[in-house]
Amino acid sequence: MNATLVVPALDKKSFWKDSSDFSDLFDVDFFISHLANDVIIIKELPLNRGKTWNPYTVRVPRKCSERYYINRVVPILNKKHAVKIPKFDYRLSNRLEAELQKLRCRVNYHALKFVDPIYELGKELVHRMRMKSKHFIALHLRFEPDMLAFSGCYYGGGDKERIEFGKIRKRWKTLHNSNPDKGRRQGRCPLTPEEVGLMLRALGYGSDVHIYVASGEVYGGGDTLAPLKSLFPNFNTKDTIASVEELQPFSSFSARMAALDFIVCDESDVFVTNNNGNMAKILAGRRRYFGHKPTVRPNSKKLWRLFLSRNNMTWEEFSSKVNRFQKGFMGDPMEVKSGGGFHEKPSSCICKLSDGTAKLLSSTPQEGSVEVSVKEEDQSTADDDMGDLSEADEREEDDIQDSLMSEESELDEMLSD
């Protein structure tokens, strides 16, 4: 695109409502310098004739190829000189040409460096977990009331649960009536804390294993967590291994608290998730990229029925079936294959060696740049009617229609982090 990138502005208006800026989380100077050979990056838009420049907003469908940006966004950029692409998560195709994929990896795994206060406390939390045990499991547990209500799943809480979730679901006007049974069959319902614990025990992790749980507010509170704590008494969170004073600078900012959890999860010997959100996908990809540390993802499509009938079989039968169903979901190196989401499987940046280890692909950064101005206020929006499309572009448009941005700004947020 031959464009200059303005340091991204983080979304402050959607579900999490966190006022943190990019610079509150990441080392901006390092970000700019590390990518200097790839793209020119500036901290803010320059003045336009002495006035603040109002970028032109271009809404881009999800999972677009580089050709889409060249054919659809560049003409607007050339005309308006500054554009903003909002909600940029998943706005690029999983499959780009090789050099762009490698640039993705340089950005995701090398250019993004947490600021010192976050990094230092995160590493200290890892150290404290290591002091408790040489090895530990980290569990990213998404079981917040809002998330469960949005998912449309049912967890056996009767009318009380249905009423509570029903009230929450009214926030989103575009949500359709849910079918909990269908959601379970399709694997879209997060495992409960107890189900995660049973899965791990069935996979062979004993009650003496130390576990670090990264989570927000858990629906049902202590009662919901009690079975997991019973299965794994060595239960830890950042609140149990850090003091109130240590967490105070971060506790009012969900993104900064999540960054602390991210560091501990990344450093864990085994990372486990009960969901398929952005944080889980990015951590899975990062752990593959830096050496295939195991990431356990539940095969929810098959496990849900097993959990329903577990009281009708012996523990040995249950354990055997869990192990069988989890093949291919344990983060082993051979699970890396072409296809699938890039963030979860950055296979184009990893090659296999004869000894089964992984080696990072390096490349000379190519000249050129990405885009885009990302300011806080929308001033004007580009419509999709940007002239006649080529036949190829029309096919691309058809491919991405089912993933267009939702009108509800919170919808993508709910299942993302």
mmCIF file with all atom_site columns, N, CA and C in Angstrom, residues 316-343:
data_model
loop_
_atom_site.group_PDB
_atom_site.id
_atom_site.type_symbol
_atom_site.label_atom_id
_atom_site.label_alt_id
_atom_site.label_comp_id
_atom_site.label_asym_id
_atom_site.label_entity_id
_atom_site.label_seq_id
_atom_site.pdbx_PDB_ins_code
_atom_site.Cartn_x
_atom_site.Cartn_y
_atom_site.Cartn_z
_atom_site.occupancy
_atom_site.B_iso_or_equiv
_atom_site.pdbx_formal_charge
_atom_site.auth_seq_id
_atom_site.auth_comp_id
_atom_site.auth_asym_id
_atom_site.auth_atom_id
_atom_site.pdbx_PDB_model_num
ATOM 1  N N  . GLU A 1 316 ? -11.992 -45.500 34.471 1.00 0.00 ? 316 GLU A N  1
ATOM 2  C CA . GLU A 1 316 ? -11.063 -45.983 33.451 1.00 0.00 ? 316 GLU A CA 1
ATOM 3  C C  . GLU A 1 316 ? -11.659 -45.811 32.056 1.00 0.00 ? 316 GLU A C  1
ATOM 4  N N  . GLU A 1 317 ? -12.958 -46.137 31.915 1.00 0.00 ? 317 GLU A N  1
ATOM 5  C CA . GLU A 1 317 ? -13.613 -45.959 30.616 1.00 0.00 ? 317 GLU A CA 1
ATOM 6  C C  . GLU A 1 317 ? -13.669 -44.480 30.228 1.00 0.00 ? 317 GLU A C  1
ATOM 7  N N  . PHE A 1 318 ? -14.026 -43.651 31.193 1.00 0.00 ? 318 PHE A N  1
ATOM 8  C CA . PHE A 1 318 ? -14.108 -42.211 30.943 1.00 0.00 ? 318 PHE A CA 1
ATOM 9  C C  . PHE A 1 318 ? -12.749 -41.661 30.527 1.00 0.00 ? 318 PHE A C  1
ATOM 10 N N  . SER A 1 319 ? -11.710 -42.021 31.261 1.00 0.00 ? 319 SER A N  1
ATOM 11 C CA . SER A 1 319 ? -10.361 -41.538 30.960 1.00 0.00 ? 319 SER A CA 1
ATOM 12 C C  . SER A 1 319 ? -9.901  -41.990 29.581 1.00 0.00 ? 319 SER A C  1
ATOM 13 N N  . SER A 1 320 ? -10.193 -43.239 29.250 1.00 0.00 ? 320 SER A N  1
ATOM 14 C CA . SER A 1 320 ? -9.793  -43.772 27.947 1.00 0.00 ? 320 SER A CA 1
ATOM 15 C C  . SER A 1 320 ? -10.450 -42.996 26.810 1.00 0.00 ? 320 SER A C  1
ATOM 16 N N  . LYS A 1 321 ? -11.732 -42.678 26.973 1.00 0.00 ? 321 LYS A N  1
ATOM 17 C CA . LYS A 1 321 ? -12.438 -41.949 25.921 1.00 0.00 ? 321 LYS A CA 1
ATOM 18 C C  . LYS A 1 321 ? -11.953 -40.509 25.819 1.00 0.00 ? 321 LYS A C  1
ATOM 19 N N  . VAL A 1 322 ? -11.681 -39.872 26.953 1.00 0.00 ? 322 VAL A N  1
ATOM 20 C CA . VAL A 1 322 ? -11.149 -38.505 26.914 1.00 0.00 ? 322 VAL A CA 1
ATOM 21 C C  . VAL A 1 322 ? -9.831  -38.474 26.150 1.00 0.00 ? 322 VAL A C  1
ATOM 22 N N  . ASN A 1 323 ? -8.943  -39.416 26.447 1.00 0.00 ? 323 ASN A N  1
ATOM 23 C CA . ASN A 1 323 ? -7.655  -39.466 25.757 1.00 0.00 ? 323 ASN A CA 1
ATOM 24 C C  . ASN A 1 323 ? -7.829  -39.704 24.259 1.00 0.00 ? 323 ASN A C  1
ATOM 25 N N  . ARG A 1 324 ? -8.802  -40.530 23.902 1.00 0.00 ? 324 ARG A N  1
ATOM 26 C CA . ARG A 1 324 ? -9.041  -40.791 22.482 1.00 0.00 ? 324 ARG A CA 1
ATOM 27 C C  . ARG A 1 324 ? -9.597  -39.553 21.779 1.00 0.00 ? 324 ARG A C  1
ATOM 28 N N  . PHE A 1 325 ? -10.546 -38.887 22.433 1.00 0.00 ? 325 PHE A N  1
ATOM 29 C CA . PHE A 1 325 ? -11.158 -37.709 21.820 1.00 0.00 ? 325 PHE A CA 1
ATOM 30 C C  . PHE A 1 325 ? -10.178 -36.543 21.718 1.00 0.00 ? 325 PHE A C  1
ATOM 31 N N  . GLN A 1 326 ? -9.203  -36.493 22.620 1.00 0.00 ? 326 GLN A N  1
ATOM 32 C CA . GLN A 1 326 ? -8.284  -35.355 22.656 1.00 0.00 ? 326 GLN A CA 1
ATOM 33 C C  . GLN A 1 326 ? -7.093  -35.496 21.709 1.00 0.00 ? 326 GLN A C  1
ATOM 34 N N  . LYS A 1 327 ? -6.992  -36.604 21.013 1.00 0.00 ? 327 LYS A N  1
ATOM 35 C CA . LYS A 1 327 ? -5.908  -36.729 20.041 1.00 0.00 ? 327 LYS A CA 1
ATOM 36 C C  . LYS A 1 327 ? -6.081  -35.661 18.963 1.00 0.00 ? 327 LYS A C  1
ATOM 37 N N  . GLY A 1 328 ? -5.013  -34.910 18.723 1.00 0.00 ? 328 GLY A N  1
ATOM 38 C CA . GLY A 1 328 ? -5.084  -33.800 17.784 1.00 0.00 ? 328 GLY A CA 1
ATOM 39 C C  . GLY A 1 328 ? -5.444  -32.483 18.428 1.00 0.00 ? 328 GLY A C  1
ATOM 40 N N  . PHE A 1 329 ? -5.688  -32.496 19.745 1.00 0.00 ? 329 PHE A N  1
ATOM 41 C CA . PHE A 1 329 ? -6.054  -31.276 20.462 1.00 0.00 ? 329 PHE A CA 1
ATOM 42 C C  . PHE A 1 329 ? -5.101  -31.005 21.630 1.00 0.00 ? 329 PHE A C  1
ATOM 43 N N  . MET A 1 330 ? -3.901  -31.560 21.566 1.00 0.00 ? 330 MET A N  1
ATOM 44 C CA . MET A 1 330 ? -2.963  -31.477 22.686 1.00 0.00 ? 330 MET A CA 1
ATOM 45 C C  . MET A 1 330 ? -1.754  -30.590 22.397 1.00 0.00 ? 330 MET A C  1
ATOM 46 N N  . GLY A 1 331 ? -1.748  -29.920 21.259 1.00 0.00 ? 331 GLY A N  1
ATOM 47 C CA . GLY A 1 331 ? -0.656  -29.005 20.958 1.00 0.00 ? 331 GLY A CA 1
ATOM 48 C C  . GLY A 1 331 ? 0.642   -29.670 20.576 1.00 0.00 ? 331 GLY A C  1
ATOM 49 N N  . ASP A 1 332 ? 0.577   -30.894 20.075 1.00 0.00 ? 332 ASP A N  1
ATOM 50 C CA . ASP A 1 332 ? 1.794   -31.581 19.645 1.00 0.00 ? 332 ASP A CA 1
ATOM 51 C C  . ASP A 1 332 ? 2.310   -30.972 18.345 1.00 0.00 ? 332 ASP A C  1
ATOM 52 N N  . PRO A 1 333 ? 3.634   -31.056 18.100 1.00 0.00 ? 333 PRO A N  1
ATOM 53 C CA . PRO A 1 333 ? 4.199   -30.460 16.878 1.00 0.00 ? 333 PRO A CA 1
ATOM 54 C C  . PRO A 1 333 ? 3.544   -30.948 15.600 1.00 0.00 ? 333 PRO A C  1
ATOM 55 N N  . MET A 1 334 ? 3.202   -32.218 15.526 1.00 0.00 ? 334 MET A N  1
ATOM 56 C CA . MET A 1 334 ? 2.641   -32.762 14.294 1.00 0.00 ? 334 MET A CA 1
ATOM 57 C C  . MET A 1 334 ? 1.221   -32.263 14.030 1.00 0.00 ? 334 MET A C  1
ATOM 58 N N  . GLU A 1 335 ? 0.632   -31.545 15.012 1.00 0.00 ? 335 GLU A N  1
ATOM 59 C CA . GLU A 1 335 ? -0.688  -30.969 14.775 1.00 0.00 ? 335 GLU A CA 1
ATOM 60 C C  . GLU A 1 335 ? -0.618  -29.746 13.871 1.00 0.00 ? 335 GLU A C  1
ATOM 61 N N  . VAL A 1 336 ? 0.582   -29.174 13.713 1.00 0.00 ? 336 VAL A N  1
ATOM 62 C CA . VAL A 1 336 ? 0.733   -28.004 12.859 1.00 0.00 ? 336 VAL A CA 1
ATOM 63 C C  . VAL A 1 336 ? 0.609   -28.432 11.412 1.00 0.00 ? 336 VAL A C  1
ATOM 64 N N  . LYS A 1 337 ? -0.380  -27.945 10.736 1.00 0.00 ? 337 LYS A N  1
ATOM 65 C CA . LYS A 1 337 ? -0.609  -28.301 9.335  1.00 0.00 ? 337 LYS A CA 1
ATOM 66 C C  . LYS A 1 337 ? -1.150  -27.074 8.617  1.00 0.00 ? 337 LYS A C  1
ATOM 67 N N  . SER A 1 338 ? -1.141  -27.132 7.296  1.00 0.00 ? 338 SER A N  1
ATOM 68 C CA . SER A 1 338 ? -1.653  -26.007 6.529  1.00 0.00 ? 338 SER A CA 1
ATOM 69 C C  . SER A 1 338 ? -3.146  -25.866 6.758  1.00 0.00 ? 338 SER A C  1
ATOM 70 N N  . GLY A 1 339 ? -3.637  -24.649 6.584  1.00 0.00 ? 339 GLY A N  1
ATOM 71 C CA . GLY A 1 339 ? -5.045  -24.393 6.819  1.00 0.00 ? 339 GLY A CA 1
ATOM 72 C C  . GLY A 1 339 ? -5.291  -23.988 8.261  1.00 0.00 ? 339 GLY A C  1
ATOM 73 N N  . GLY A 1 340 ? -6.508  -23.574 8.569  1.00 0.00 ? 340 GLY A N  1
ATOM 74 C CA . GLY A 1 340 ? -6.833  -23.132 9.906  1.00 0.00 ? 340 GLY A CA 1
ATOM 75 C C  . GLY A 1 340 ? -6.414  -21.690 10.124 1.00 0.00 ? 340 GLY A C  1
ATOM 76 N N  . GLY A 1 341 ? -6.740  -21.155 11.296 1.00 0.00 ? 341 GLY A N  1
ATOM 77 C CA . GLY A 1 341 ? -6.431  -19.774 11.599 1.00 0.00 ? 341 GLY A CA 1
ATOM 78 C C  . GLY A 1 341 ? -4.941  -19.527 11.741 1.00 0.00 ? 341 GLY A C  1
ATOM 79 N N  . PHE A 1 342 ? -4.475  -18.435 11.159 1.00 0.00 ? 342 PHE A N  1
ATOM 80 C CA . PHE A 1 342 ? -3.045  -18.134 11.200 1.00 0.00 ? 342 PHE A CA 1
ATOM 81 C C  . PHE A 1 342 ? -2.563  -17.882 12.619 1.00 0.00 ? 342 PHE A C  1
ATOM 82 N N  . HIS A 1 343 ? -3.354  -17.164 13.421 1.00 0.00 ? 343 HIS A N  1
ATOM 83 C CA . HIS A 1 343 ? -2.895  -16.824 14.760 1.00 0.00 ? 343 HIS A CA 1
ATOM 84 C C  . HIS A 1 343 ? -2.718  -18.064 15.632 1.00 0.00 ? 343 HIS A C  1
#
